[in-house]
PDB file of C-alpha atoms in Angstrom:
ATOM      1  CA  UNK A  19     -19.320   7.932 -24.688  1.00 49.00           C
ATOM      2  CA  UNK A  20     -22.945   7.852 -25.480  1.00 48.00           C
ATOM      3  CA  UNK A  21     -23.378  11.472 -25.298  1.00 49.00           C
ATOM      4  CA  UNK A  22     -20.714  11.610 -27.399  1.00 50.00           C
ATOM      5  CA  UNK A  23     -21.596   9.407 -30.727  1.00 49.00           C
ATOM      6  CA  UNK A  24     -25.232  11.113 -30.498  1.00 47.00           C
ATOM      7  CA  UNK A  25     -23.111  14.718 -30.834  1.00 48.00           C
ATOM      8  CA  UNK A  26     -20.380  13.523 -33.162  1.00 49.00           C
ATOM      9  CA  UNK A  27     -22.422  11.771 -35.334  1.00 48.00           C
ATOM     10  CA  UNK A  28     -25.496  14.360 -35.513  1.00 45.00           C
ATOM     11  CA  UNK A  29     -23.045  16.721 -36.437  1.00 48.00           C
ATOM     12  CA  UNK A  30     -20.338  14.776 -39.036  1.00 45.00           C
ATOM     13  CA  UNK A  31     -24.024  14.313 -40.463  1.00 45.00           C
ATOM     14  CA  UNK A  32     -24.873  17.597 -40.961  1.00 42.00           C
ATOM     15  CA  UNK A  33     -21.283  17.952 -43.827  1.00 41.00           C
ATOM     16  CA  UNK A  34     -22.707  15.636 -46.620  1.00 39.00           C
ATOM     17  CA  UNK A  35      -5.174  22.150 -18.738  1.00 39.00           C
ATOM     18  CA  UNK A  36       1.549  26.489 -13.635  1.00 49.00           C
ATOM     19  CA  UNK A  37      -0.927  25.997 -10.913  1.00 70.00           C
ATOM     20  CA  UNK A  38      -3.966  27.550 -12.046  1.00 78.00           C
ATOM     21  CA  UNK A  39      -3.700  31.108 -10.392  1.00 62.00           C
ATOM     22  CA  UNK A  40      -2.367  31.528  -6.373  1.00 51.00           C
ATOM     23  CA  UNK A  41      -4.035  31.290  -3.482  1.00 53.00           C
ATOM     24  CA  UNK A  42      -1.847  31.715  -0.748  1.00 46.00           C
ATOM     25  CA  UNK A  43      -3.016  30.699   2.684  1.00 52.00           C
ATOM     26  CA  UNK A  44      -3.162  34.231   4.453  1.00 60.00           C
ATOM     27  CA  UNK A  45      -2.159  32.871   8.546  1.00 65.00           C
ATOM     28  CA  UNK A  46       0.238  34.266  11.149  1.00 59.00           C
ATOM     29  CA  UNK A  47      -0.546  33.933  15.208  1.00 50.00           C
ATOM     30  CA  UNK A  48      -2.400  35.812  16.196  1.00 48.00           C
ATOM     31  CA  UNK A  49      -1.246  39.849  17.628  1.00 50.00           C
ATOM     32  CA  UNK A  50      -1.809  38.798  21.357  1.00 50.00           C
ATOM     33  CA  UNK A  51       0.391  35.894  21.832  1.00 63.00           C
ATOM     34  CA  UNK A  52      -1.583  33.757  23.812  1.00 82.00           C
ATOM     35  CA  UNK A  53      -4.075  32.716  20.682  1.00 89.00           C
ATOM     36  CA  UNK A  54      -3.224  29.876  18.567  1.00 97.00           C
ATOM     37  CA  UNK A  55      -3.886  30.575  14.571  1.00 97.00           C
ATOM     38  CA  UNK A  56      -4.986  34.022  12.918  1.00 97.00           C
ATOM     39  CA  UNK A  57      -6.282  33.192   9.756  1.00 97.00           C
ATOM     40  CA  UNK A  58      -8.094  35.683   7.081  1.00 97.00           C
ATOM     41  CA  UNK A  59     -10.616  33.065   4.897  1.00 97.00           C
ATOM     42  CA  UNK A  60     -12.498  33.313   1.408  1.00 97.00           C
ATOM     43  CA  UNK A  61     -14.354  35.436   2.903  1.00 96.00           C
ATOM     44  CA  UNK A  62     -12.066  38.107   3.701  1.00 97.00           C
ATOM     45  CA  UNK A  63     -13.053  37.836   7.493  1.00 97.00           C
ATOM     46  CA  UNK A  64     -10.052  37.042  10.153  1.00 97.00           C
ATOM     47  CA  UNK A  65     -10.478  34.233  12.287  1.00 97.00           C
ATOM     48  CA  UNK A  66      -8.646  33.860  15.527  1.00 96.00           C
ATOM     49  CA  UNK A  67      -7.909  30.700  17.350  1.00 98.00           C
ATOM     50  CA  UNK A  68      -7.787  30.679  21.218  1.00 96.00           C
ATOM     51  CA  UNK A  69      -6.134  27.647  21.169  1.00 96.00           C
ATOM     52  CA  UNK A  70      -5.892  24.054  18.846  1.00 98.00           C
ATOM     53  CA  UNK A  71      -9.697  23.298  17.672  1.00 98.00           C
ATOM     54  CA  UNK A  72     -10.248  19.927  19.697  1.00 98.00           C
ATOM     55  CA  UNK A  73     -14.247  19.297  18.226  1.00 99.00           C
ATOM     56  CA  UNK A  74     -13.400  20.332  14.194  1.00 99.00           C
ATOM     57  CA  UNK A  75     -17.804  19.648  11.729  1.00 99.00           C
ATOM     58  CA  UNK A  76     -16.742  20.217   8.475  1.00 98.00           C
ATOM     59  CA  UNK A  77     -19.723  21.010   6.417  1.00 97.00           C
ATOM     60  CA  UNK A  78     -17.930  19.812   2.984  1.00 93.00           C
ATOM     61  CA  UNK A  79     -16.954  16.373   2.561  1.00 91.00           C
ATOM     62  CA  UNK A  80     -14.698  17.184  -0.047  1.00 89.00           C
ATOM     63  CA  UNK A  81     -12.392  18.646   2.129  1.00 94.00           C
ATOM     64  CA  UNK A  82     -12.656  15.064   4.770  1.00 95.00           C
ATOM     65  CA  UNK A  83      -9.136  13.701   2.841  1.00 94.00           C
ATOM     66  CA  UNK A  84      -7.576  16.973   3.334  1.00 96.00           C
ATOM     67  CA  UNK A  85      -8.477  16.798   6.601  1.00 98.00           C
ATOM     68  CA  UNK A  86      -7.427  13.499   6.580  1.00 97.00           C
ATOM     69  CA  UNK A  87      -3.661  13.759   5.185  1.00 97.00           C
ATOM     70  CA  UNK A  88      -3.008  15.985   8.146  1.00 98.00           C
ATOM     71  CA  UNK A  89      -3.760  12.874  10.612  1.00 98.00           C
ATOM     72  CA  UNK A  90      -7.129  15.181  11.810  1.00 98.00           C
ATOM     73  CA  UNK A  91      -9.867  14.036  13.626  1.00 98.00           C
ATOM     74  CA  UNK A  92     -13.265  15.878  13.421  1.00 98.00           C
ATOM     75  CA  UNK A  93     -16.625  15.180  15.792  1.00 98.00           C
ATOM     76  CA  UNK A  94     -19.262  15.734  12.496  1.00 98.00           C
ATOM     77  CA  UNK A  95     -19.560  16.243   9.194  1.00 98.00           C
ATOM     78  CA  UNK A  96     -21.678  16.981   6.276  1.00 96.00           C
ATOM     79  CA  UNK A  97     -24.105  13.393   5.142  1.00 94.00           C
ATOM     80  CA  UNK A  98     -23.566  12.650   1.453  1.00 85.00           C
ATOM     81  CA  UNK A  99     -24.093  10.714  -0.917  1.00 80.00           C
ATOM     82  CA  UNK A 100     -21.226  10.458  -3.512  1.00 70.00           C
ATOM     83  CA  UNK A 101     -17.957  10.617  -3.127  1.00 64.00           C
ATOM     84  CA  UNK A 102     -14.398   9.073  -0.883  1.00 74.00           C
ATOM     85  CA  UNK A 103     -15.133   9.009   1.670  1.00 88.00           C
ATOM     86  CA  UNK A 104     -12.452   8.701   5.013  1.00 93.00           C
ATOM     87  CA  UNK A 105     -12.473   5.213   6.414  1.00 93.00           C
ATOM     88  CA  UNK A 106     -12.064   6.838  10.456  1.00 93.00           C
ATOM     89  CA  UNK A 107     -15.024   9.465   9.667  1.00 96.00           C
ATOM     90  CA  UNK A 108     -17.669   7.093   8.596  1.00 94.00           C
ATOM     91  CA  UNK A 109     -19.318   7.039  12.006  1.00 94.00           C
ATOM     92  CA  UNK A 110     -19.422  10.387  12.523  1.00 97.00           C
ATOM     93  CA  UNK A 111     -22.034  12.702  13.710  1.00 98.00           C
ATOM     94  CA  UNK A 112     -23.746  14.014  10.427  1.00 98.00           C
ATOM     95  CA  UNK A 113     -25.460  17.461  10.424  1.00 98.00           C
ATOM     96  CA  UNK A 114     -27.545  17.072   7.039  1.00 96.00           C
ATOM     97  CA  UNK A 115     -26.379  17.705   3.649  1.00 94.00           C
ATOM     98  CA  UNK A 116     -23.826  19.860   2.329  1.00 91.00           C
ATOM     99  CA  UNK A 117     -26.822  22.455   0.809  1.00 91.00           C
ATOM    100  CA  UNK A 118     -29.330  22.171   4.205  1.00 94.00           C
ATOM    101  CA  UNK A 119     -27.299  21.687   6.876  1.00 96.00           C
ATOM    102  CA  UNK A 120     -29.059  21.112  10.470  1.00 97.00           C
ATOM    103  CA  UNK A 121     -27.674  24.121  12.354  1.00 97.00           C
ATOM    104  CA  UNK A 122     -29.610  22.838  15.751  1.00 97.00           C
ATOM    105  CA  UNK A 123     -27.509  20.276  15.049  1.00 97.00           C
ATOM    106  CA  UNK A 124     -24.730  21.355  14.221  1.00 98.00           C
ATOM    107  CA  UNK A 125     -24.063  23.203  17.232  1.00 98.00           C
ATOM    108  CA  UNK A 126     -25.685  20.962  18.677  1.00 98.00           C
ATOM    109  CA  UNK A 127     -22.203  19.316  18.575  1.00 98.00           C
ATOM    110  CA  UNK A 128     -20.296  22.311  20.719  1.00 98.00           C
ATOM    111  CA  UNK A 129     -17.957  22.488  17.654  1.00 98.00           C
ATOM    112  CA  UNK A 130     -14.672  24.486  18.674  1.00 98.00           C
ATOM    113  CA  UNK A 131     -13.818  24.748  14.416  1.00 99.00           C
ATOM    114  CA  UNK A 132     -16.242  24.370  11.776  1.00 99.00           C
ATOM    115  CA  UNK A 133     -14.754  24.447   8.397  1.00 99.00           C
ATOM    116  CA  UNK A 134     -17.786  25.245   5.443  1.00 98.00           C
ATOM    117  CA  UNK A 135     -17.948  25.674   2.230  1.00 96.00           C
ATOM    118  CA  UNK A 136     -18.059  29.463   0.822  1.00 95.00           C
ATOM    119  CA  UNK A 137     -20.142  29.358  -1.466  1.00 91.00           C
ATOM    120  CA  UNK A 138     -23.013  27.138   0.480  1.00 93.00           C
ATOM    121  CA  UNK A 139     -22.413  28.098   3.953  1.00 96.00           C
ATOM    122  CA  UNK A 140     -21.808  32.039   4.176  1.00 95.00           C
ATOM    123  CA  UNK A 141     -25.384  32.103   4.923  1.00 95.00           C
ATOM    124  CA  UNK A 142     -24.516  30.905   8.511  1.00 96.00           C
ATOM    125  CA  UNK A 143     -21.952  32.644   9.202  1.00 97.00           C
ATOM    126  CA  UNK A 144     -23.272  34.935  11.163  1.00 97.00           C
ATOM    127  CA  UNK A 145     -25.077  32.275  13.559  1.00 96.00           C
ATOM    128  CA  UNK A 146     -22.314  30.339  14.013  1.00 97.00           C
ATOM    129  CA  UNK A 147     -20.373  33.479  15.158  1.00 96.00           C
ATOM    130  CA  UNK A 148     -24.234  34.951  17.491  1.00 97.00           C
ATOM    131  CA  UNK A 149     -22.441  31.422  19.084  1.00 97.00           C
ATOM    132  CA  UNK A 150     -19.626  32.301  19.371  1.00 97.00           C
ATOM    133  CA  UNK A 151     -18.500  28.817  17.306  1.00 98.00           C
ATOM    134  CA  UNK A 152     -15.714  30.149  15.465  1.00 98.00           C
ATOM    135  CA  UNK A 153     -16.209  29.387  11.359  1.00 98.00           C
ATOM    136  CA  UNK A 154     -13.596  29.870   8.248  1.00 98.00           C
ATOM    137  CA  UNK A 155     -15.980  29.670   4.599  1.00 98.00           C
ATOM    138  CA  UNK A 156     -13.506  28.316   2.001  1.00 97.00           C
ATOM    139  CA  UNK A 157     -13.020  27.155  -1.850  1.00 93.00           C
ATOM    140  CA  UNK A 158     -10.061  25.904  -3.213  1.00 94.00           C
ATOM    141  CA  UNK A 159     -11.020  25.429  -6.905  1.00 91.00           C
ATOM    142  CA  UNK A 160      -7.268  25.142  -8.200  1.00 95.00           C
ATOM    143  CA  UNK A 161      -4.576  22.610  -7.628  1.00 97.00           C
ATOM    144  CA  UNK A 162      -2.998  26.077  -6.018  1.00 97.00           C
ATOM    145  CA  UNK A 163      -5.919  26.938  -3.763  1.00 96.00           C
ATOM    146  CA  UNK A 164      -6.186  23.354  -2.878  1.00 97.00           C
ATOM    147  CA  UNK A 165      -2.726  22.859  -1.489  1.00 98.00           C
ATOM    148  CA  UNK A 166      -2.454  25.302   0.292  1.00 98.00           C
ATOM    149  CA  UNK A 167      -6.050  24.568   2.426  1.00 98.00           C
ATOM    150  CA  UNK A 168      -3.308  21.431   2.600  1.00 97.00           C
ATOM    151  CA  UNK A 169      -1.129  23.818   4.113  1.00 98.00           C
ATOM    152  CA  UNK A 170      -4.091  25.499   5.973  1.00 98.00           C
ATOM    153  CA  UNK A 171      -5.481  21.800   7.461  1.00 98.00           C
ATOM    154  CA  UNK A 172      -1.904  21.346   9.218  1.00 98.00           C
ATOM    155  CA  UNK A 173      -1.614  24.280  10.755  1.00 98.00           C
ATOM    156  CA  UNK A 174      -4.533  24.161  12.044  1.00 98.00           C
ATOM    157  CA  UNK A 175      -4.489  20.299  13.379  1.00 98.00           C
ATOM    158  CA  UNK A 176      -1.540  21.868  15.010  1.00 98.00           C
ATOM    159  CA  UNK A 177       1.314  20.066  12.809  1.00 98.00           C
ATOM    160  CA  UNK A 178       2.542  22.684   9.653  1.00 98.00           C
ATOM    161  CA  UNK A 179       4.920  19.691   8.387  1.00 98.00           C
ATOM    162  CA  UNK A 180       2.447  17.810   7.344  1.00 98.00           C
ATOM    163  CA  UNK A 181      -0.155  19.340   5.792  1.00 98.00           C
ATOM    164  CA  UNK A 182       3.886  20.959   3.879  1.00 98.00           C
ATOM    165  CA  UNK A 183       4.324  17.067   3.714  1.00 98.00           C
ATOM    166  CA  UNK A 184       1.057  16.019   1.467  1.00 98.00           C
ATOM    167  CA  UNK A 185       0.830  19.384  -0.224  1.00 98.00           C
ATOM    168  CA  UNK A 186       4.932  18.249  -2.045  1.00 98.00           C
ATOM    169  CA  UNK A 187       3.326  14.851  -2.773  1.00 98.00           C
ATOM    170  CA  UNK A 188       1.172  16.126  -5.117  1.00 98.00           C
ATOM    171  CA  UNK A 189       3.436  18.214  -7.109  1.00 98.00           C
ATOM    172  CA  UNK A 190       5.665  15.277  -6.911  1.00 98.00           C
ATOM    173  CA  UNK A 191       2.420  13.274  -8.931  1.00 98.00           C
ATOM    174  CA  UNK A 192       1.519  15.239 -10.310  1.00 98.00           C
ATOM    175  CA  UNK A 193       5.031  16.204 -11.875  1.00 98.00           C
ATOM    176  CA  UNK A 194       5.502  12.268 -12.946  1.00 97.00           C
ATOM    177  CA  UNK A 195       2.598  12.733 -15.671  1.00 97.00           C
ATOM    178  CA  UNK A 196       2.951  16.244 -16.674  1.00 97.00           C
ATOM    179  CA  UNK A 197       7.248  15.360 -17.627  1.00 96.00           C
ATOM    180  CA  UNK A 198       5.569  12.620 -20.169  1.00 95.00           C
ATOM    181  CA  UNK A 199       4.070  14.952 -22.377  1.00 96.00           C
ATOM    182  CA  UNK A 200       5.233  16.600 -25.677  1.00 94.00           C
ATOM    183  CA  UNK A 201       4.543  20.611 -25.415  1.00 91.00           C
ATOM    184  CA  UNK A 202       2.368  20.650 -28.148  1.00 92.00           C
ATOM    185  CA  UNK A 203      -0.227  23.322 -26.998  1.00 93.00           C
ATOM    186  CA  UNK A 204      -3.601  22.082 -28.022  1.00 97.00           C
ATOM    187  CA  UNK A 205      -6.459  24.239 -28.462  1.00 98.00           C
ATOM    188  CA  UNK A 206      -9.226  23.391 -26.132  1.00 98.00           C
ATOM    189  CA  UNK A 207     -12.678  23.970 -24.476  1.00 97.00           C
ATOM    190  CA  UNK A 208     -14.421  23.162 -21.492  1.00 97.00           C
ATOM    191  CA  UNK A 209     -18.014  22.962 -21.963  1.00 95.00           C
ATOM    192  CA  UNK A 210     -20.337  22.907 -19.180  1.00 94.00           C
ATOM    193  CA  UNK A 211     -23.414  20.990 -19.540  1.00 88.00           C
ATOM    194  CA  UNK A 212     -26.744  21.295 -18.268  1.00 83.00           C
ATOM    195  CA  UNK A 213     -29.793  20.103 -19.096  1.00 78.00           C
ATOM    196  CA  UNK A 214     -31.033  24.331 -19.767  1.00 79.00           C
ATOM    197  CA  UNK A 215     -27.887  25.567 -20.513  1.00 83.00           C
ATOM    198  CA  UNK A 216     -24.506  25.541 -22.264  1.00 88.00           C
ATOM    199  CA  UNK A 217     -21.152  27.115 -20.691  1.00 95.00           C
ATOM    200  CA  UNK A 218     -17.499  27.175 -21.369  1.00 97.00           C
ATOM    201  CA  UNK A 219     -15.247  26.840 -17.877  1.00 97.00           C
ATOM    202  CA  UNK A 220     -12.578  29.698 -17.957  1.00 97.00           C
ATOM    203  CA  UNK A 221      -9.375  28.623 -16.276  1.00 96.00           C
ATOM    204  CA  UNK A 222      -9.737  29.222 -12.926  1.00 94.00           C
ATOM    205  CA  UNK A 223     -12.911  26.490 -12.943  1.00 96.00           C
ATOM    206  CA  UNK A 224     -11.079  22.708 -11.853  1.00 96.00           C
ATOM    207  CA  UNK A 225     -11.229  21.368 -15.555  1.00 97.00           C
ATOM    208  CA  UNK A 226      -9.852  24.572 -16.375  1.00 98.00           C
ATOM    209  CA  UNK A 227      -6.799  24.438 -13.788  1.00 97.00           C
ATOM    210  CA  UNK A 228      -5.667  21.203 -15.129  1.00 98.00           C
ATOM    211  CA  UNK A 229      -6.075  21.786 -18.892  1.00 98.00           C
ATOM    212  CA  UNK A 230      -3.364  24.100 -17.961  1.00 97.00           C
ATOM    213  CA  UNK A 231      -1.162  22.599 -15.598  1.00 97.00           C
ATOM    214  CA  UNK A 232      -1.141  19.833 -19.584  1.00 98.00           C
ATOM    215  CA  UNK A 233       0.058  22.825 -20.728  1.00 97.00           C
ATOM    216  CA  UNK A 234      -3.573  23.236 -23.258  1.00 98.00           C
ATOM    217  CA  UNK A 235      -4.371  26.361 -25.223  1.00 98.00           C
ATOM    218  CA  UNK A 236      -8.561  27.232 -23.126  1.00 98.00           C
ATOM    219  CA  UNK A 237      -9.514  28.866 -25.846  1.00 97.00           C
ATOM    220  CA  UNK A 238     -12.199  31.118 -24.222  1.00 96.00           C
ATOM    221  CA  UNK A 239      -9.003  32.494 -21.708  1.00 95.00           C
ATOM    222  CA  UNK A 240      -9.599  36.696 -22.071  1.00 94.00           C
ATOM    223  CA  UNK A 241     -13.555  36.210 -21.831  1.00 95.00           C
ATOM    224  CA  UNK A 242     -16.114  37.823 -19.304  1.00 95.00           C
ATOM    225  CA  UNK A 243     -16.928  35.602 -17.056  1.00 96.00           C
ATOM    226  CA  UNK A 244     -20.816  34.897 -15.996  1.00 95.00           C
ATOM    227  CA  UNK A 245     -21.201  37.531 -13.215  1.00 94.00           C
ATOM    228  CA  UNK A 246     -21.731  35.143 -10.070  1.00 89.00           C
ATOM    229  CA  UNK A 247     -19.960  32.855 -12.099  1.00 92.00           C
ATOM    230  CA  UNK A 248     -16.177  33.896 -12.689  1.00 93.00           C
ATOM    231  CA  UNK A 249     -15.251  30.290 -13.901  1.00 95.00           C
ATOM    232  CA  UNK A 250     -17.649  29.915 -16.532  1.00 96.00           C
ATOM    233  CA  UNK A 251     -18.364  32.276 -19.488  1.00 97.00           C
ATOM    234  CA  UNK A 252     -21.278  32.177 -22.518  1.00 96.00           C
ATOM    235  CA  UNK A 253     -22.034  30.048 -24.938  1.00 91.00           C
ATOM    236  CA  UNK A 254     -21.191  31.172 -27.906  1.00 91.00           C
ATOM    237  CA  UNK A 255     -21.370  29.600 -31.931  1.00 91.00           C
ATOM    238  CA  UNK A 256     -19.921  32.335 -33.796  1.00 92.00           C
ATOM    239  CA  UNK A 257     -16.314  32.042 -31.073  1.00 93.00           C
ATOM    240  CA  UNK A 258     -16.186  28.797 -31.001  1.00 94.00           C
ATOM    241  CA  UNK A 259     -16.362  28.561 -34.740  1.00 94.00           C
ATOM    242  CA  UNK A 260     -13.827  31.706 -34.554  1.00 95.00           C
ATOM    243  CA  UNK A 261     -10.888  29.697 -32.376  1.00 96.00           C
ATOM    244  CA  UNK A 262     -11.684  26.383 -33.646  1.00 96.00           C
ATOM    245  CA  UNK A 263     -11.030  23.889 -30.480  1.00 97.00           C
ATOM    246  CA  UNK A 264      -8.606  20.564 -30.941  1.00 97.00           C
ATOM    247  CA  UNK A 265      -9.853  18.620 -28.321  1.00 97.00           C
ATOM    248  CA  UNK A 266     -13.615  19.647 -26.882  1.00 95.00           C
ATOM    249  CA  UNK A 267     -13.842  18.256 -22.419  1.00 95.00           C
ATOM    250  CA  UNK A 268     -17.433  18.582 -21.749  1.00 92.00           C
ATOM    251  CA  UNK A 269     -18.668  18.645 -17.942  1.00 92.00           C
ATOM    252  CA  UNK A 270     -22.240  18.378 -16.732  1.00 87.00           C
ATOM    253  CA  UNK A 271     -24.492  17.640 -13.598  1.00 78.00           C
ATOM    254  CA  UNK A 272     -27.690  16.221 -13.892  1.00 70.00           C
ATOM    255  CA  UNK A 273     -29.641  13.775 -16.204  1.00 70.00           C
ATOM    256  CA  UNK A 274     -27.954  11.990 -19.403  1.00 69.00           C
ATOM    257  CA  UNK A 275     -30.750  12.247 -21.416  1.00 75.00           C
ATOM    258  CA  UNK A 276     -31.160  15.953 -20.842  1.00 74.00           C
ATOM    259  CA  UNK A 277     -28.096  16.226 -21.230  1.00 73.00           C
ATOM    260  CA  UNK A 278     -27.436  14.582 -24.451  1.00 71.00           C
ATOM    261  CA  UNK A 279     -31.043  15.687 -26.096  1.00 73.00           C
ATOM    262  CA  UNK A 280     -29.388  19.251 -25.867  1.00 71.00           C
ATOM    263  CA  UNK A 281     -26.642  18.562 -27.001  1.00 72.00           C
ATOM    264  CA  UNK A 282     -28.328  16.742 -29.914  1.00 68.00           C
ATOM    265  CA  UNK A 283     -30.662  19.500 -30.581  1.00 72.00           C
ATOM    266  CA  UNK A 284     -28.061  22.416 -30.238  1.00 73.00           C
ATOM    267  CA  UNK A 285     -26.151  20.389 -32.990  1.00 68.00           C
ATOM    268  CA  UNK A 286     -29.758  20.162 -35.288  1.00 65.00           C
ATOM    269  CA  UNK A 287     -29.654  23.944 -35.183  1.00 74.00           C
ATOM    270  CA  UNK A 288     -25.722  24.458 -35.986  1.00 79.00           C
ATOM    271  CA  UNK A 289     -24.326  22.707 -38.694  1.00 84.00           C
ATOM    272  CA  UNK A 290     -20.905  24.879 -37.998  1.00 89.00           C
ATOM    273  CA  UNK A 291     -20.714  22.574 -35.114  1.00 87.00           C
ATOM    274  CA  UNK A 292     -19.342  20.465 -38.441  1.00 85.00           C
ATOM    275  CA  UNK A 293     -16.438  23.113 -38.871  1.00 90.00           C
ATOM    276  CA  UNK A 294     -15.122  22.577 -35.654  1.00 93.00           C
ATOM    277  CA  UNK A 295     -11.675  20.581 -36.161  1.00 95.00           C
ATOM    278  CA  UNK A 296     -12.321  18.736 -32.435  1.00 92.00           C
ATOM    279  CA  UNK A 297     -15.632  17.665 -34.305  1.00 90.00           C
ATOM    280  CA  UNK A 298     -14.558  16.249 -37.367  1.00 90.00           C
ATOM    281  CA  UNK A 299     -11.705  14.342 -35.715  1.00 92.00           C
ATOM    282  CA  UNK A 300     -13.937  12.894 -33.398  1.00 89.00           C
ATOM    283  CA  UNK A 301     -11.986  14.392 -30.178  1.00 93.00           C
ATOM    284  CA  UNK A 302     -15.059  15.093 -27.652  1.00 90.00           C
ATOM    285  CA  UNK A 303     -14.555  13.968 -24.290  1.00 91.00           C
ATOM    286  CA  UNK A 304     -16.256  13.204 -21.567  1.00 88.00           C
ATOM    287  CA  UNK A 305     -15.316  14.613 -18.132  1.00 92.00           C
ATOM    288  CA  UNK A 306     -16.070  12.298 -14.693  1.00 90.00           C
ATOM    289  CA  UNK A 307     -17.676  14.362 -12.352  1.00 88.00           C
ATOM    290  CA  UNK A 308     -16.673  13.267  -9.487  1.00 88.00           C
ATOM    291  CA  UNK A 309     -12.454  14.677 -10.042  1.00 93.00           C
ATOM    292  CA  UNK A 310     -13.691  18.430 -12.230  1.00 95.00           C
ATOM    293  CA  UNK A 311     -16.750  19.821 -10.987  1.00 90.00           C
ATOM    294  CA  UNK A 312     -16.724  17.912  -7.272  1.00 85.00           C
ATOM    295  CA  UNK A 313     -13.759  19.148  -5.246  1.00 86.00           C
ATOM    296  CA  UNK A 314     -11.003  16.281  -6.167  1.00 90.00           C
ATOM    297  CA  UNK A 315      -9.033  17.678  -3.305  1.00 90.00           C
ATOM    298  CA  UNK A 316      -5.850  14.877  -3.574  1.00 93.00           C
ATOM    299  CA  UNK A 317      -7.104  13.044  -5.648  1.00 94.00           C
ATOM    300  CA  UNK A 318      -5.492  16.222  -8.187  1.00 97.00           C
ATOM    301  CA  UNK A 319      -2.959  14.431  -9.980  1.00 98.00           C
ATOM    302  CA  UNK A 320      -5.876  11.498 -10.290  1.00 97.00           C
ATOM    303  CA  UNK A 321      -7.677  14.172 -12.556  1.00 98.00           C
ATOM    304  CA  UNK A 322      -4.397  15.457 -14.134  1.00 98.00           C
ATOM    305  CA  UNK A 323      -3.890  11.725 -15.002  1.00 98.00           C
ATOM    306  CA  UNK A 324      -7.660  11.568 -16.422  1.00 98.00           C
ATOM    307  CA  UNK A 325      -7.268  14.236 -18.486  1.00 98.00           C
ATOM    308  CA  UNK A 326      -3.197  14.228 -19.750  1.00 98.00           C
ATOM    309  CA  UNK A 327      -4.392  10.313 -20.517  1.00 97.00           C
ATOM    310  CA  UNK A 328      -7.701  11.180 -22.932  1.00 97.00           C
ATOM    311  CA  UNK A 329      -5.632  13.510 -25.188  1.00 97.00           C
ATOM    312  CA  UNK A 330      -2.459  10.995 -24.727  1.00 97.00           C
ATOM    313  CA  UNK A 331      -3.361   7.918 -24.599  1.00 96.00           C
ATOM    314  CA  UNK A 332      -0.903   6.390 -26.234  1.00 95.00           C
ATOM    315  CA  UNK A 333       1.593   8.035 -23.314  1.00 94.00           C
ATOM    316  CA  UNK A 334       0.189   5.683 -21.076  1.00 92.00           C
ATOM    317  CA  UNK A 335      -0.283   2.591 -22.899  1.00 87.00           C
ATOM    318  CA  UNK A 336       1.708   0.584 -20.149  1.00 80.00           C
ATOM    319  CA  UNK A 337       0.066   2.121 -17.828  1.00 80.00           C
ATOM    320  CA  UNK A 338      -2.111  -0.776 -15.976  1.00 64.00           C
TER     321      UNK A 338
END
């Protein structure tokens, strides 16, 4: 809240969220009926699993709760200092942090399936393939993509019904939130702040997807994405003033003091900030990293409720 009080005070002194794009997972029995499963991953690669995997390694901790939801086990995982860790996976051998995987340790575990992140681990695919280790690279961000991957986990572990049930449970949890809300289609913008720059998030980002699920109008829809970052578009004060959002959400990763200084400098250098309806009405909100920058996985309903409760606190005043 310190960030927002500083930004709002500086600005005012100058005046003296359907499922965010379906991404159905392509899975089917392999062409030879002896294979267990064929998967087309998020890189477009076709991966054939001859048998049900028994030695799975996950290179992203954000996938662990999805694996756990279908009763899956792993023999190795990425290290993590943040995020939720299923109890049964806390003492599993580690293969390095998600951005710095130790390939020798990974290969030494002799996995029969590695579940990697498309953005962070695509460079490792040739090495794993050369060692004849099956690997899929996925990158779920939107709600529909998370559900697709839940269903995929069920298929990988030979319990497709558990994947379907887990996805259906998410739908029920989301509906319990969205059915309470007014259908007023508030105009919103989601800004992503780092110490060095500010960008705007589109509907295919996590926060953008949640906003769309809540029926909000993202004023950045239709903007040209940044090359290599399809979920973001460049920040433009002129466009922001023209669209005049009712609510500003801010996601950030990094040192909060540096980001506060960055935002304060932007506000002081541009009086147009004070003209924004969201700023005038103190409707500028911080979104926590764990739900809106890191893949929330099974906690997508928590992200939906967090944003909904932020905008409509009166609707949830009786919730504990």
